[in-house]
């Protein structure tokens, strides 16, 4: 089970999304997951091995690394991407449930073509509209929460070259040097920017859905 | 065979699960297996190489690591996930067996064409009768395995927290030696995360168990109040509209003895009620 399987699972949801939702999914897979897998993981690959402290005291390096990097960027991004993509499964479950109900009506005698049932696009209205809107809302919440967690943990998204550490068993204040700080800063800003784009797309989709339902209501009431 | 292979095998079971069972399977694959593969494995990747002891005594490092980490979290989680997901295969085997029986019945009654065979494969099995028992057993085993592993985790790593420093005095370490663990905070975060998802899965399993029992009792009371409305199995029902009971009996006396036994054991195959032998 890896990112490829997640893509397979979410690809199915794509069929029932709005156009903005499809763009969002593409941005997620190409500019976030793919960048994470092919580039960012290598940048952070040697983060602990190449974290060097100016001391021979055994254990000081481990403790200082743990103090300054309670959870690595890579893991935070992986968790963020998993949490942000899973609300779409709510929509998939709702669509599957709607189809199941239609099939049940078919078995009870109503004439519905099974092939057409599988291929038809389910329109986003009624209860499905609420499910879809909730999923976008959760996506937004998760994105915002993770961006805050990043900001809180790493004080402003920039990776310093040098950190000063005085956690036990380091004898005094010890200089520790972070591996590839500029490259890490570049990727952090990139992932931040793409996260911002995804938040914008989600907000646009939310507005679009709300407007669509309002115009439909105004058309209905003459 | 890897996690993707397991996913393929278990996706097939998904079709015959309840709604709660499907949610449980999604939680397992996305929040546990996937997090394990894409995140947790890299956190624990350097657990031994970065385990440092404040000594130059050869062998002390290895001995202390082995003393404090008899089995790594990652391996325990992998075992837990495998054991927790495999009871679903009991259900898959039972469904395959039922489908095989239905196919045999179809062939015997002259409906052995490919279209009917495909329909047998595609239709969803109702969870009733012996399949209900198999399904309930699989849920009980899942619960049991989850609980056992959570207990093992607690026994091996009390409090679920990973400390920064452990003091080790196993031979050949000369005295009490300070040993430092790699990435303890990150490991604690992931341990707590996996613990929370494990609890969510336990809650889902219990909800599924309650749902199955309540549904079976409701069906039983409905059947008792209205015995003539028993819903048969998919093909039993279909066949009864086309063949009379005596024609089937005639066919059976001419044919396979084992299938005769099956139908003798379930004499009302055409209108088999949703018997719940549990309540």
Short mmCIF file of C-alpha atoms in Angstrom, two decimals, chain B residues 43-221:
data_model
loop_
_atom_site.label_atom_id
_atom_site.label_comp_id
_atom_site.label_asym_id
_atom_site.label_seq_id
_atom_site.Cartn_x
_atom_site.Cartn_y
_atom_site.Cartn_z
CA UNK B 43 11.39 6.74 11.11
CA UNK B 44 12.49 3.35 12.44
CA UNK B 45 14.86 2.78 9.53
CA UNK B 46 18.02 3.80 11.40
CA UNK B 47 16.93 2.61 14.83
CA UNK B 48 19.90 0.34 15.31
CA UNK B 49 22.58 2.28 13.44
CA UNK B 50 21.75 5.47 15.30
CA UNK B 51 21.40 3.79 18.71
CA UNK B 52 24.47 5.17 20.48
CA UNK B 53 25.91 4.12 23.81
CA UNK B 54 28.40 6.17 25.80
CA UNK B 55 31.09 3.52 25.73
CA UNK B 56 33.73 2.16 23.44
CA UNK B 57 33.24 -1.42 24.63
CA UNK B 58 32.61 -3.59 21.54
CA UNK B 59 29.33 -5.46 21.69
CA UNK B 60 27.77 -3.21 24.30
CA UNK B 61 25.78 -1.31 21.68
CA UNK B 62 24.30 -4.49 20.18
CA UNK B 63 23.52 -6.07 23.51
CA UNK B 64 21.81 -2.98 24.88
CA UNK B 65 19.78 -2.51 21.70
CA UNK B 66 18.66 -6.10 21.88
CA UNK B 67 17.80 -5.76 25.56
CA UNK B 68 15.61 -2.70 25.14
CA UNK B 69 14.09 -3.58 21.75
CA UNK B 70 13.39 -7.32 21.71
CA UNK B 71 11.12 -6.81 18.71
CA UNK B 72 10.90 -3.55 16.82
CA UNK B 73 7.65 -1.58 16.64
CA UNK B 74 7.62 -1.85 12.87
CA UNK B 75 7.73 -5.64 12.90
CA UNK B 76 5.06 -5.80 15.60
CA UNK B 77 2.78 -3.53 13.57
CA UNK B 78 3.37 -5.56 10.42
CA UNK B 79 2.44 -8.77 12.27
CA UNK B 80 -0.56 -7.09 13.85
CA UNK B 81 -1.85 -5.83 10.51
CA UNK B 82 -1.40 -9.20 8.83
CA UNK B 83 -3.13 -11.10 11.65
CA UNK B 84 -5.93 -8.56 11.90
CA UNK B 85 -6.69 -8.57 8.19
CA UNK B 86 -6.58 -12.32 7.57
CA UNK B 87 -9.81 -13.39 9.36
CA UNK B 88 -11.59 -11.67 6.47
CA UNK B 89 -10.25 -14.53 4.34
CA UNK B 90 -12.48 -16.94 6.27
CA UNK B 91 -15.43 -15.00 4.90
CA UNK B 92 -13.92 -15.01 1.39
CA UNK B 93 -13.50 -18.79 1.55
CA UNK B 94 -17.05 -19.31 2.74
CA UNK B 95 -18.43 -17.05 0.01
CA UNK B 96 -16.37 -18.93 -2.61
CA UNK B 97 -17.75 -22.22 -1.28
CA UNK B 98 -21.34 -20.94 -1.46
CA UNK B 99 -20.80 -19.65 -4.97
CA UNK B 100 -19.41 -23.04 -5.96
CA UNK B 101 -22.53 -24.74 -4.59
CA UNK B 102 -24.79 -22.34 -6.46
CA UNK B 103 -22.94 -22.95 -9.69
CA UNK B 104 -23.33 -26.70 -9.20
CA UNK B 105 -27.06 -26.26 -8.64
CA UNK B 106 -27.35 -24.17 -11.77
CA UNK B 107 -25.57 -26.76 -13.86
CA UNK B 108 -27.84 -29.47 -12.49
CA UNK B 109 -30.99 -27.54 -13.25
CA UNK B 110 -29.92 -26.74 -16.78
CA UNK B 111 -28.85 -23.13 -16.25
CA UNK B 112 -25.15 -23.81 -16.75
CA UNK B 113 -24.60 -21.17 -19.42
CA UNK B 114 -21.77 -18.59 -18.99
CA UNK B 115 -24.21 -15.72 -18.38
CA UNK B 116 -25.67 -17.38 -15.28
CA UNK B 117 -22.23 -18.36 -14.07
CA UNK B 118 -21.11 -14.74 -14.33
CA UNK B 119 -24.16 -13.63 -12.38
CA UNK B 120 -23.27 -16.02 -9.58
CA UNK B 121 -19.84 -14.45 -9.35
CA UNK B 122 -21.16 -10.92 -9.38
CA UNK B 123 -24.08 -10.99 -7.01
CA UNK B 124 -23.54 -9.99 -3.42
CA UNK B 125 -24.01 -12.73 -0.86
CA UNK B 126 -26.45 -12.02 1.89
CA UNK B 127 -24.90 -12.40 5.35
CA UNK B 128 -27.27 -14.98 6.79
CA UNK B 129 -27.23 -18.53 8.04
CA UNK B 130 -23.79 -20.12 8.25
CA UNK B 131 -22.16 -17.16 6.51
CA UNK B 132 -23.39 -14.99 9.38
CA UNK B 133 -21.55 -17.21 11.84
CA UNK B 134 -18.37 -17.16 9.76
CA UNK B 135 -18.56 -13.38 9.49
CA UNK B 136 -19.15 -12.95 13.21
CA UNK B 137 -16.22 -15.29 14.01
CA UNK B 138 -13.96 -13.28 11.73
CA UNK B 139 -14.94 -10.05 13.51
CA UNK B 140 -14.35 -11.66 16.91
CA UNK B 141 -10.91 -12.87 15.84
CA UNK B 142 -10.05 -9.39 14.57
CA UNK B 143 -10.99 -7.91 17.93
CA UNK B 144 -8.98 -10.54 19.73
CA UNK B 145 -5.85 -9.97 17.68
CA UNK B 146 -6.08 -6.20 18.06
CA UNK B 147 -6.44 -6.48 21.83
CA UNK B 148 -3.61 -9.01 22.13
CA UNK B 149 -1.21 -6.85 20.16
CA UNK B 150 -2.09 -3.72 22.09
CA UNK B 151 -1.34 -5.65 25.26
CA UNK B 152 1.96 -6.93 23.87
CA UNK B 153 2.94 -3.37 22.95
CA UNK B 154 2.10 -2.22 26.44
CA UNK B 155 4.09 -5.07 28.01
CA UNK B 156 7.16 -4.56 25.84
CA UNK B 157 7.14 -0.77 25.77
CA UNK B 158 5.37 0.40 28.94
CA UNK B 159 3.38 3.59 28.51
CA UNK B 160 3.87 3.66 24.75
CA UNK B 161 6.38 6.44 25.09
CA UNK B 162 9.84 6.28 23.61
CA UNK B 163 12.46 7.75 25.95
CA UNK B 164 15.58 9.56 24.84
CA UNK B 165 17.90 7.78 27.21
CA UNK B 166 18.07 4.24 28.53
CA UNK B 167 20.55 3.01 31.12
CA UNK B 168 22.01 -0.35 30.26
CA UNK B 169 24.19 -2.72 32.32
CA UNK B 170 24.04 -5.94 30.33
CA UNK B 171 27.33 -7.81 29.78
CA UNK B 172 29.76 -6.82 28.19
CA UNK B 173 28.97 -3.21 29.10
CA UNK B 174 31.49 -2.30 31.84
CA UNK B 175 29.12 -0.38 34.14
CA UNK B 176 25.80 1.29 33.78
CA UNK B 177 26.05 2.86 30.39
CA UNK B 178 23.93 5.68 28.92
CA UNK B 179 22.41 4.74 25.59
CA UNK B 180 20.60 7.22 23.39
CA UNK B 181 17.72 6.33 21.15
CA UNK B 182 17.32 7.82 17.71
CA UNK B 183 14.30 10.11 17.04
CA UNK B 184 12.36 9.34 20.24
CA UNK B 185 9.80 12.13 19.83
CA UNK B 186 8.93 11.16 16.28
CA UNK B 187 8.64 7.54 17.35
CA UNK B 188 6.34 8.46 20.23
CA UNK B 189 4.14 10.48 17.85
CA UNK B 190 3.80 7.56 15.46
CA UNK B 191 3.24 5.06 18.27
CA UNK B 192 0.40 7.16 19.63
CA UNK B 193 -1.01 7.60 16.11
CA UNK B 194 -1.01 3.85 15.46
CA UNK B 195 -2.53 3.27 18.88
CA UNK B 196 -5.36 5.69 18.16
CA UNK B 197 -6.12 4.10 14.78
CA UNK B 198 -6.01 0.67 16.39
CA UNK B 199 -8.61 1.84 18.92
CA UNK B 200 -10.76 3.26 16.13
CA UNK B 201 -10.61 -0.14 14.42
CA UNK B 202 -11.59 -1.88 17.66
CA UNK B 203 -14.59 0.46 18.00
CA UNK B 204 -15.59 -0.20 14.37
CA UNK B 205 -15.34 -3.95 14.90
CA UNK B 206 -17.49 -3.80 18.02
CA UNK B 207 -20.05 -1.63 16.21
CA UNK B 208 -20.10 -4.17 13.36
CA UNK B 209 -20.64 -7.03 15.82
CA UNK B 210 -23.53 -5.22 17.48
CA UNK B 211 -25.01 -4.34 14.08
CA UNK B 212 -24.85 -7.97 12.90
CA UNK B 213 -26.48 -9.31 16.05
CA UNK B 214 -29.23 -6.67 16.04
CA UNK B 215 -29.92 -7.22 12.33
CA UNK B 216 -30.12 -10.98 12.74
CA UNK B 217 -32.50 -10.69 15.70
CA UNK B 218 -34.67 -8.21 13.79
CA UNK B 219 -34.82 -10.60 10.81
CA UNK B 220 -35.63 -13.47 13.12
CA UNK B 221 -38.52 -11.63 14.75
#
